[in-house]
PDB file of C-alpha atoms in Angstrom:
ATOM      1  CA  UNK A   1       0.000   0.000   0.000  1.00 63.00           C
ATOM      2  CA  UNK A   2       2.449   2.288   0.671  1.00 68.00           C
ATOM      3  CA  UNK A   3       4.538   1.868  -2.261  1.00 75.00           C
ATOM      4  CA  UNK A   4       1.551   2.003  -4.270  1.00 74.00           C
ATOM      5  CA  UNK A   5       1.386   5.906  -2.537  1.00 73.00           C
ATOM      6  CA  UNK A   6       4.789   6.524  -3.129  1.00 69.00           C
ATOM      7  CA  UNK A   7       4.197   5.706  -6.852  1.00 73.00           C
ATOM      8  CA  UNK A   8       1.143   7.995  -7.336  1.00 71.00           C
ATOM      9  CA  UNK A   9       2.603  10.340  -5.285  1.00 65.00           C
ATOM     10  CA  UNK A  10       6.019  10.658  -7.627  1.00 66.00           C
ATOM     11  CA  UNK A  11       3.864  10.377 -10.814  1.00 61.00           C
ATOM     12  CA  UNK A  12       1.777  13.643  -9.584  1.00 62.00           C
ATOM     13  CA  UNK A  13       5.091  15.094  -9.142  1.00 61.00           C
ATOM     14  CA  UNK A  14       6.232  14.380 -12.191  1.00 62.00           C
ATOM     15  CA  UNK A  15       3.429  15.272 -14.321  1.00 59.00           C
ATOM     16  CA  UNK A  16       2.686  18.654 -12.556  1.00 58.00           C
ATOM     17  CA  UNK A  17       5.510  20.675 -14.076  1.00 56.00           C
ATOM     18  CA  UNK A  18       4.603  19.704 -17.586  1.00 53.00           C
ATOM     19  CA  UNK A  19       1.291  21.474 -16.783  1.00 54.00           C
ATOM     20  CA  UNK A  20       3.174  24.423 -15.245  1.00 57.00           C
ATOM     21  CA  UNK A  21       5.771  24.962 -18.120  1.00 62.00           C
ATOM     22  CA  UNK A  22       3.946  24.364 -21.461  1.00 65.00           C
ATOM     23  CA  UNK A  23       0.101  25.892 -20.340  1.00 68.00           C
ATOM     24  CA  UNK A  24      -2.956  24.264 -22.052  1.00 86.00           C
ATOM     25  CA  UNK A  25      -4.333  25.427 -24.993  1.00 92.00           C
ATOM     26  CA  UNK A  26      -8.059  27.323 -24.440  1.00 95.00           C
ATOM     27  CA  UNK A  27     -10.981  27.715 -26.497  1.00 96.00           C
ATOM     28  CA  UNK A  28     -11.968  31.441 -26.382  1.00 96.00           C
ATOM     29  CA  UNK A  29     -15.129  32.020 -28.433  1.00 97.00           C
ATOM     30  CA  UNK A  30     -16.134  36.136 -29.008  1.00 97.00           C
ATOM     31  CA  UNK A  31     -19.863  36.831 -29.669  1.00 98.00           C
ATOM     32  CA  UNK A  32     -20.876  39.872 -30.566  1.00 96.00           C
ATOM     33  CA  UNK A  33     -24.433  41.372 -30.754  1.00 96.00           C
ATOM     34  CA  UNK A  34     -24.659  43.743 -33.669  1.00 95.00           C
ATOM     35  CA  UNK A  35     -27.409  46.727 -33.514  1.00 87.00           C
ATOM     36  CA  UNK A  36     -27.266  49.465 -36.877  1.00 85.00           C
ATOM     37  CA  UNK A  37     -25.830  47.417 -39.106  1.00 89.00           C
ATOM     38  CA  UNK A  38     -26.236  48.075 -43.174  1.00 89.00           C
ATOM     39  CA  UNK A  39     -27.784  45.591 -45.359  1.00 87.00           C
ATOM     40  CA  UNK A  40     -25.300  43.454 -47.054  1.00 89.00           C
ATOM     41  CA  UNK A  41     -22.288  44.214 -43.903  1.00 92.00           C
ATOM     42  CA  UNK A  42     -20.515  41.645 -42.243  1.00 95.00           C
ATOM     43  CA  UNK A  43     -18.541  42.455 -39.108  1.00 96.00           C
ATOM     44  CA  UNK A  44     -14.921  41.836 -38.482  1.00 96.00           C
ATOM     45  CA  UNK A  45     -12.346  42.009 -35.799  1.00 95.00           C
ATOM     46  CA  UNK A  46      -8.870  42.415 -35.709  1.00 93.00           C
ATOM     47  CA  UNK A  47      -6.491  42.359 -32.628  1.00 93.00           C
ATOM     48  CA  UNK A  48      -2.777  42.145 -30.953  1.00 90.00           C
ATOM     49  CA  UNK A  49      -1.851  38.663 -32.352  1.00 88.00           C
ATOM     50  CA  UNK A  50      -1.417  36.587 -35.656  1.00 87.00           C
ATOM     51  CA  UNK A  51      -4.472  34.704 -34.585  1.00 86.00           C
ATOM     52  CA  UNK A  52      -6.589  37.902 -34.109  1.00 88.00           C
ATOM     53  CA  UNK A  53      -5.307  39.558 -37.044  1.00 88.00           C
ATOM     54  CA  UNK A  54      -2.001  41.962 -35.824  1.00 89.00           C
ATOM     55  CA  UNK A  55      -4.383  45.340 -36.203  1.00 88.00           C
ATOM     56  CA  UNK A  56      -3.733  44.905 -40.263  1.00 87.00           C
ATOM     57  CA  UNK A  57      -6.027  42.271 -40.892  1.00 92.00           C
ATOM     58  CA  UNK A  58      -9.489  42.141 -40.464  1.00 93.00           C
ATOM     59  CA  UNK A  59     -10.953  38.396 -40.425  1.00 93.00           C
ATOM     60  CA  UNK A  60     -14.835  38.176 -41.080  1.00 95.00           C
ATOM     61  CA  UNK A  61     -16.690  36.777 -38.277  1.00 96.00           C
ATOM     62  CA  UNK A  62     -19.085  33.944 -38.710  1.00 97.00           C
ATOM     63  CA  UNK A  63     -22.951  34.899 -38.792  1.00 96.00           C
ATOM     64  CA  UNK A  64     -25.111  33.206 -36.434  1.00 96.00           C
ATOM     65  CA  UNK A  65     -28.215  35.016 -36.821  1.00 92.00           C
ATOM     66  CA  UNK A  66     -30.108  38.315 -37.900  1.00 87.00           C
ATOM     67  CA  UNK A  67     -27.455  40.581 -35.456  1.00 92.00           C
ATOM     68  CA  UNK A  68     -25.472  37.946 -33.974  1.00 96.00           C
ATOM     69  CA  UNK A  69     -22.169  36.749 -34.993  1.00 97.00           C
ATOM     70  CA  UNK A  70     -19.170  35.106 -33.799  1.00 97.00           C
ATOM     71  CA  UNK A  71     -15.649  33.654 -33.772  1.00 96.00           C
ATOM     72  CA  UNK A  72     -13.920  30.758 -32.034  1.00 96.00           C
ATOM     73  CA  UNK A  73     -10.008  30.651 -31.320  1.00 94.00           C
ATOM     74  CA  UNK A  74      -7.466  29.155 -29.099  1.00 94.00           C
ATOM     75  CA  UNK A  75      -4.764  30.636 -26.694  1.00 93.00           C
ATOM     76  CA  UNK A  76      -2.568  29.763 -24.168  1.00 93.00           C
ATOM     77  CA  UNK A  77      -3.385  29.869 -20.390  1.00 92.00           C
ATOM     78  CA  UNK A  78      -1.735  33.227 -19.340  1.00 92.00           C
ATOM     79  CA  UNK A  79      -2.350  34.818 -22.737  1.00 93.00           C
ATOM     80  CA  UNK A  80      -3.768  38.186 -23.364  1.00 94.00           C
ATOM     81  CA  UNK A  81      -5.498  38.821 -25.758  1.00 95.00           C
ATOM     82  CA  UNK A  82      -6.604  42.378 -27.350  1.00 94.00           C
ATOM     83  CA  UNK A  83      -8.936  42.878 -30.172  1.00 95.00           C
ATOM     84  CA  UNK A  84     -11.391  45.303 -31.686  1.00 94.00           C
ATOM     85  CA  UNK A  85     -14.958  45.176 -33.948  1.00 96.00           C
ATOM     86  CA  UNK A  86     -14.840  46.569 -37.351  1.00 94.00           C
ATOM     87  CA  UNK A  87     -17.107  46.126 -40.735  1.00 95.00           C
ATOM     88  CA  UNK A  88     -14.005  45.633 -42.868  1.00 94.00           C
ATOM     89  CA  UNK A  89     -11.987  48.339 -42.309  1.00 91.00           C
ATOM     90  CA  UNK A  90     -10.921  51.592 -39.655  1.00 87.00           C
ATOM     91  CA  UNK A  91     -13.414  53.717 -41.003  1.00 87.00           C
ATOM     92  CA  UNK A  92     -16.390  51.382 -40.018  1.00 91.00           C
ATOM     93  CA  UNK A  93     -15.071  50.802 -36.447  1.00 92.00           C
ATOM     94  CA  UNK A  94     -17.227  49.770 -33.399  1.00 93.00           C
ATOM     95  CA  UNK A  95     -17.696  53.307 -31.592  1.00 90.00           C
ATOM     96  CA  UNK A  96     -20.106  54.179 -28.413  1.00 87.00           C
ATOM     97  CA  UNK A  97     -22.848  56.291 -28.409  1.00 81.00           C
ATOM     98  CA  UNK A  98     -20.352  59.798 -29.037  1.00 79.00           C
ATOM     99  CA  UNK A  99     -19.026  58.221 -31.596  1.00 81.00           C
ATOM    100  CA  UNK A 100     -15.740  57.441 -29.845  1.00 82.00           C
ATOM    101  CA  UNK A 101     -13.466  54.233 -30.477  1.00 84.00           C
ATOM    102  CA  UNK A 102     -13.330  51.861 -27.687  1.00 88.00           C
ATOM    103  CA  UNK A 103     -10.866  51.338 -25.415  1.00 89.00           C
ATOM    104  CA  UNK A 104      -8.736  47.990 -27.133  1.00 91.00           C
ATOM    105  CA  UNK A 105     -11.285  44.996 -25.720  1.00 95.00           C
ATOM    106  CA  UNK A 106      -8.936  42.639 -23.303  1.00 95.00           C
ATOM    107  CA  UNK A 107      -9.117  39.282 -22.107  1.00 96.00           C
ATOM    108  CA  UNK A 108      -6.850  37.305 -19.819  1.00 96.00           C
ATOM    109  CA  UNK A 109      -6.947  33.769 -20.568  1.00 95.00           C
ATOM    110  CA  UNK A 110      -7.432  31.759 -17.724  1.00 94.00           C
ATOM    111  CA  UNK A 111      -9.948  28.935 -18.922  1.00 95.00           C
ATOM    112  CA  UNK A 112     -12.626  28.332 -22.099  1.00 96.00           C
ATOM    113  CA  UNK A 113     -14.382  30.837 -22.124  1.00 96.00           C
ATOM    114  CA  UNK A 114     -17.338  32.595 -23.736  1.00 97.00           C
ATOM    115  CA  UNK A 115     -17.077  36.564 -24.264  1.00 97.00           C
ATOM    116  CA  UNK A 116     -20.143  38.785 -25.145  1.00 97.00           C
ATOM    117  CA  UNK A 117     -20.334  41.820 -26.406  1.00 96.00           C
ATOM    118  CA  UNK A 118     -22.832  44.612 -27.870  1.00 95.00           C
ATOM    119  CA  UNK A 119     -22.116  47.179 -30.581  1.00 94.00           C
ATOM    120  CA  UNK A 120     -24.564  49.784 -31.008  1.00 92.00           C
ATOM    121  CA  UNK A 121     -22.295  51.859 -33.424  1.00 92.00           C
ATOM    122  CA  UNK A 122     -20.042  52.007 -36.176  1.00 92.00           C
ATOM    123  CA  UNK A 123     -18.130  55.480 -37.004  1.00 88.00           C
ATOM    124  CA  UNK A 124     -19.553  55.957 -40.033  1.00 88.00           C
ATOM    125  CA  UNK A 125     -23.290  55.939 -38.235  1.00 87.00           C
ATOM    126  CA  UNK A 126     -22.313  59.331 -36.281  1.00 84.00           C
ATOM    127  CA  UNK A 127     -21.955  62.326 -37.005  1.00 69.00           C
ATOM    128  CA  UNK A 128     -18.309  63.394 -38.000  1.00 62.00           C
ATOM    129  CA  UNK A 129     -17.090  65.812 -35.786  1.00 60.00           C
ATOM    130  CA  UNK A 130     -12.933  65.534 -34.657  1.00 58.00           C
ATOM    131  CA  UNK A 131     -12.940  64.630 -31.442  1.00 59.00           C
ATOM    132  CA  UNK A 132      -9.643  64.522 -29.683  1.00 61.00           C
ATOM    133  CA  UNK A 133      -9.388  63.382 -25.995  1.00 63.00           C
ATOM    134  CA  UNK A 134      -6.854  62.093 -24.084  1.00 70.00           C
ATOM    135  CA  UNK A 135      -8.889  58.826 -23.613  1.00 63.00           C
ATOM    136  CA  UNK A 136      -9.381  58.798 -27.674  1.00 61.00           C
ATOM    137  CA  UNK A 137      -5.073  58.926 -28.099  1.00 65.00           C
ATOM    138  CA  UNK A 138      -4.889  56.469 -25.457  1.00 66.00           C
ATOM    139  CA  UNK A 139      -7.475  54.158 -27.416  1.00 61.00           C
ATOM    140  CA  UNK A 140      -5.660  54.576 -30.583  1.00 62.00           C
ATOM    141  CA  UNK A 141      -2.205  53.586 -29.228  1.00 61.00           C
ATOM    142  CA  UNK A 142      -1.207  57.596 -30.251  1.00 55.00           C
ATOM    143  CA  UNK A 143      -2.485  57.687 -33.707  1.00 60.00           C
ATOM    144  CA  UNK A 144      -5.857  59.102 -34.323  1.00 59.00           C
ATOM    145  CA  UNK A 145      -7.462  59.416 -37.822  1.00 59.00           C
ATOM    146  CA  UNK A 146      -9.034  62.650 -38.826  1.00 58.00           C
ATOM    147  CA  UNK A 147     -11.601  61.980 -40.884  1.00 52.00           C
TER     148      UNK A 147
END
């Protein structure tokens, strides 16, 4: 019996690390819920990884319904991950209700996980006046559009 302890005892030890040093892979599925949106749009995202798009490259999400869409992806336990809604392009980015870009949306990945969100509007549904905050620099990592 108590070699039989001993044994699970060292195998436990000697499968933890793995665990610790090469962190599981996680599902991470975005959702979001799309209000305003133009006949014949899709909506995008782009982020802070290859996966997510590296800001450059907007990937089409997949439509679920009417004003819901989503995409699924995988990171590492640990990972952050930073992303933003867009129909396509900058000029159709996911803004609130001033018309103002969004803070970069973060996750930390800690587990599968299921992230919802709502967009309301895009910046080509406001009106177009220059806004320039310190929040709106801050959002746009220093580099605003005017237009």
């Amino acid at each position: 019996m108590r070699i039989r302890i001993y044994r699970i005892l060292l195998l436990f030890l000697a499968l933890f690390p793995i665990e610790f040093f090469y962190p599981q892979e996680r599902k991470i599925v975005i959702f979001a819920e799309v209000d305003s949106l133009p006949s014949n749009s899709q909506v995008y995202r782009t982020g802070g990884n290859d996966e997510l798009g590296n800001w450059f490259n907007m990937q089409k999400m997949k439509k679920r319904s009417f004003n819901n869409w989503s995409f699924k992806t995988f990171a590492n336990t640990g990972d952050s991950l930073l992303f933003k809604f867009t129909r396509g392009d900058w000029n159709t980015e996911a803004v609130d209700s001033n018309g103002i870009e969004f803070p970069n949306f973060m996750h930390v990945v800690k587990s599968d996980t299921a992230l919802k969100f709502r967009i309301t509007k895009w910046r080509d549904q406001v009106q177009h006046k220059i806004i320039l905050t310190e929040e709106r620099i801050k959002n746009k990592g220093g580099f605003v559009e005017l237009f």
